[in-house]
Amino acid sequence: MRTVRILEEASQEATEAAAWYESEQPGLGAEFFVAVDAAIDVIEENLIPLSPLPKEAGSTGAKRLILERFPYDIVAIELPEGAVVIAVAHHSRKPGYWRERSKP
């Protein structure tokens, strides 16, 4: 198992999305959090390879895991010692808006 760190900005994006889903339908926000947590577990366990983001990632090396039920990507950078989740990105947002977060 590898260590996964989640940037505050990514955590905030997940919280805001969950709040929106909850306002649309009670219980849906909790289901969104379950989907995000499951995706983080997949990244931790390194169960499947993350998909490259060649155009949006630029030179960051960022990859994504697409949520099945919700139109979101978990955007992460894989490092030798683990992974860093840099965004919980809705598919309709500007591609690569999170690139600045990948800088040390």
PDB file of C-alpha atoms in Angstrom:
ATOM      1  CA  MET A   1       0.000   0.000   0.000  1.00  0.00           C
ATOM      2  CA  ARG A   2       1.259   3.464  -0.798  1.00  0.00           C
ATOM      3  CA  THR A   3       0.659   6.706   0.996  1.00  0.00           C
ATOM      4  CA  VAL A   4      -1.793   9.129  -0.584  1.00  0.00           C
ATOM      5  CA  ARG A   5      -1.763  12.771   0.412  1.00  0.00           C
ATOM      6  CA  ILE A   6      -4.692  15.005  -0.542  1.00  0.00           C
ATOM      7  CA  LEU A   7      -4.101  18.704  -1.143  1.00  0.00           C
ATOM      8  CA  GLU A   8      -6.393  21.080   0.713  1.00  0.00           C
ATOM      9  CA  GLU A   9      -7.694  22.463  -2.598  1.00  0.00           C
ATOM     10  CA  ALA A  10      -8.704  18.970  -3.734  1.00  0.00           C
ATOM     11  CA  SER A  11     -10.378  18.268  -0.405  1.00  0.00           C
ATOM     12  CA  GLN A  12     -12.279  21.554  -0.679  1.00  0.00           C
ATOM     13  CA  GLU A  13     -13.433  20.673  -4.204  1.00  0.00           C
ATOM     14  CA  ALA A  14     -14.803  17.351  -2.944  1.00  0.00           C
ATOM     15  CA  THR A  15     -16.559  19.034  -0.026  1.00  0.00           C
ATOM     16  CA  GLU A  16     -18.166  21.656  -2.273  1.00  0.00           C
ATOM     17  CA  ALA A  17     -19.291  19.030  -4.791  1.00  0.00           C
ATOM     18  CA  ALA A  18     -20.779  16.867  -2.034  1.00  0.00           C
ATOM     19  CA  ALA A  19     -22.664  19.871  -0.639  1.00  0.00           C
ATOM     20  CA  TRP A  20     -24.082  20.640  -4.077  1.00  0.00           C
ATOM     21  CA  TYR A  21     -25.171  17.035  -4.628  1.00  0.00           C
ATOM     22  CA  GLU A  22     -26.728  16.955  -1.161  1.00  0.00           C
ATOM     23  CA  SER A  23     -28.713  20.110  -1.938  1.00  0.00           C
ATOM     24  CA  GLU A  24     -30.010  18.478  -5.116  1.00  0.00           C
ATOM     25  CA  GLN A  25     -31.010  15.202  -3.478  1.00  0.00           C
ATOM     26  CA  PRO A  26     -30.649  14.225   0.183  1.00  0.00           C
ATOM     27  CA  GLY A  27     -28.120  11.429   0.548  1.00  0.00           C
ATOM     28  CA  LEU A  28     -26.450  12.041  -2.807  1.00  0.00           C
ATOM     29  CA  GLY A  29     -23.667  14.089  -1.213  1.00  0.00           C
ATOM     30  CA  ALA A  30     -22.786  11.147   1.025  1.00  0.00           C
ATOM     31  CA  GLU A  31     -22.779   8.870  -2.022  1.00  0.00           C
ATOM     32  CA  PHE A  32     -20.361  11.252  -3.738  1.00  0.00           C
ATOM     33  CA  PHE A  33     -18.019  11.076  -0.729  1.00  0.00           C
ATOM     34  CA  VAL A  34     -18.206   7.267  -0.818  1.00  0.00           C
ATOM     35  CA  ALA A  35     -17.213   7.323  -4.503  1.00  0.00           C
ATOM     36  CA  VAL A  36     -14.285   9.670  -3.811  1.00  0.00           C
ATOM     37  CA  ASP A  37     -13.129   7.565  -0.843  1.00  0.00           C
ATOM     38  CA  ALA A  38     -13.307   4.410  -2.966  1.00  0.00           C
ATOM     39  CA  ALA A  39     -11.205   6.087  -5.661  1.00  0.00           C
ATOM     40  CA  ILE A  40      -8.615   7.140  -3.071  1.00  0.00           C
ATOM     41  CA  ASP A  41      -8.529   3.537  -1.817  1.00  0.00           C
ATOM     42  CA  VAL A  42      -7.864   2.320  -5.378  1.00  0.00           C
ATOM     43  CA  ILE A  43      -4.971   4.779  -5.649  1.00  0.00           C
ATOM     44  CA  GLU A  44      -3.624   3.704  -2.230  1.00  0.00           C
ATOM     45  CA  GLU A  45      -3.791   0.036  -3.076  1.00  0.00           C
ATOM     46  CA  ASN A  46      -2.392   0.679  -6.577  1.00  0.00           C
ATOM     47  CA  LEU A  47      -5.090  -1.676  -7.897  1.00  0.00           C
ATOM     48  CA  ILE A  48      -5.321  -0.215 -11.387  1.00  0.00           C
ATOM     49  CA  PRO A  49      -3.025   2.158 -13.221  1.00  0.00           C
ATOM     50  CA  LEU A  50      -4.090   5.774 -13.396  1.00  0.00           C
ATOM     51  CA  SER A  51      -4.869   7.127 -16.865  1.00  0.00           C
ATOM     52  CA  PRO A  52      -2.532   9.721 -18.330  1.00  0.00           C
ATOM     53  CA  LEU A  53      -3.706  13.264 -18.990  1.00  0.00           C
ATOM     54  CA  PRO A  54      -1.320  14.164 -21.801  1.00  0.00           C
ATOM     55  CA  LYS A  55      -2.887  17.419 -22.960  1.00  0.00           C
ATOM     56  CA  GLU A  56      -4.135  18.836 -19.656  1.00  0.00           C
ATOM     57  CA  ALA A  57      -1.193  17.669 -17.580  1.00  0.00           C
ATOM     58  CA  GLY A  58       1.494  19.488 -19.506  1.00  0.00           C
ATOM     59  CA  SER A  59       4.804  18.533 -17.933  1.00  0.00           C
ATOM     60  CA  THR A  60       3.309  17.756 -14.502  1.00  0.00           C
ATOM     61  CA  GLY A  61       2.994  14.015 -15.053  1.00  0.00           C
ATOM     62  CA  ALA A  62      -0.482  14.121 -13.499  1.00  0.00           C
ATOM     63  CA  LYS A  63      -2.823  11.203 -14.091  1.00  0.00           C
ATOM     64  CA  ARG A  64      -6.462  10.580 -13.331  1.00  0.00           C
ATOM     65  CA  LEU A  65      -8.939   8.079 -12.038  1.00  0.00           C
ATOM     66  CA  ILE A  66     -12.421   8.654 -13.430  1.00  0.00           C
ATOM     67  CA  LEU A  67     -15.310   8.251 -11.003  1.00  0.00           C
ATOM     68  CA  GLU A  68     -17.925   5.852 -12.356  1.00  0.00           C
ATOM     69  CA  ARG A  69     -21.142   7.461 -11.172  1.00  0.00           C
ATOM     70  CA  PHE A  70     -20.188  11.122 -11.042  1.00  0.00           C
ATOM     71  CA  PRO A  71     -18.632  13.331 -13.746  1.00  0.00           C
ATOM     72  CA  TYR A  72     -15.391  13.845 -11.819  1.00  0.00           C
ATOM     73  CA  ASP A  73     -11.738  12.872 -12.097  1.00  0.00           C
ATOM     74  CA  ILE A  74      -9.426  12.307  -9.180  1.00  0.00           C
ATOM     75  CA  VAL A  75      -6.240  13.952 -10.475  1.00  0.00           C
ATOM     76  CA  ALA A  76      -3.043  12.716  -8.853  1.00  0.00           C
ATOM     77  CA  ILE A  77       0.690  12.795  -9.263  1.00  0.00           C
ATOM     78  CA  GLU A  78       2.447   9.510  -8.597  1.00  0.00           C
ATOM     79  CA  LEU A  79       5.723   9.770  -6.715  1.00  0.00           C
ATOM     80  CA  PRO A  80       8.190   7.076  -5.666  1.00  0.00           C
ATOM     81  CA  GLU A  81       6.995   7.359  -2.065  1.00  0.00           C
ATOM     82  CA  GLY A  82       3.271   7.593  -2.799  1.00  0.00           C
ATOM     83  CA  ALA A  83       0.780   9.798  -4.587  1.00  0.00           C
ATOM     84  CA  VAL A  84      -0.614  13.288  -4.171  1.00  0.00           C
ATOM     85  CA  VAL A  85      -4.222  14.059  -5.103  1.00  0.00           C
ATOM     86  CA  ILE A  86      -4.123  17.564  -6.516  1.00  0.00           C
ATOM     87  CA  ALA A  87      -7.728  17.929  -7.725  1.00  0.00           C
ATOM     88  CA  VAL A  88     -11.209  16.506  -7.633  1.00  0.00           C
ATOM     89  CA  ALA A  89     -12.073  17.926 -11.024  1.00  0.00           C
ATOM     90  CA  HIS A  90     -15.516  18.132 -12.604  1.00  0.00           C
ATOM     91  CA  HIS A  91     -15.459  17.180 -16.266  1.00  0.00           C
ATOM     92  CA  SER A  92     -16.899  20.542 -17.327  1.00  0.00           C
ATOM     93  CA  ARG A  93     -14.162  22.641 -15.681  1.00  0.00           C
ATOM     94  CA  LYS A  94     -11.390  24.156 -17.717  1.00  0.00           C
ATOM     95  CA  PRO A  95      -8.907  21.348 -18.471  1.00  0.00           C
ATOM     96  CA  GLY A  96      -5.701  21.638 -16.510  1.00  0.00           C
ATOM     97  CA  TYR A  97      -6.916  24.392 -14.158  1.00  0.00           C
ATOM     98  CA  TRP A  98      -5.097  22.537 -11.356  1.00  0.00           C
ATOM     99  CA  ARG A  99      -1.620  22.570 -12.997  1.00  0.00           C
ATOM    100  CA  GLU A 100      -0.186  25.173 -10.629  1.00  0.00           C
ATOM    101  CA  ARG A 101      -0.944  22.876  -7.685  1.00  0.00           C
ATOM    102  CA  SER A 102       1.538  20.322  -8.956  1.00  0.00           C
ATOM    103  CA  LYS A 103       4.525  22.560  -8.325  1.00  0.00           C
ATOM    104  CA  PRO A 104       6.506  21.978  -5.107  1.00  0.00           C
TER     105      PRO A 104
END
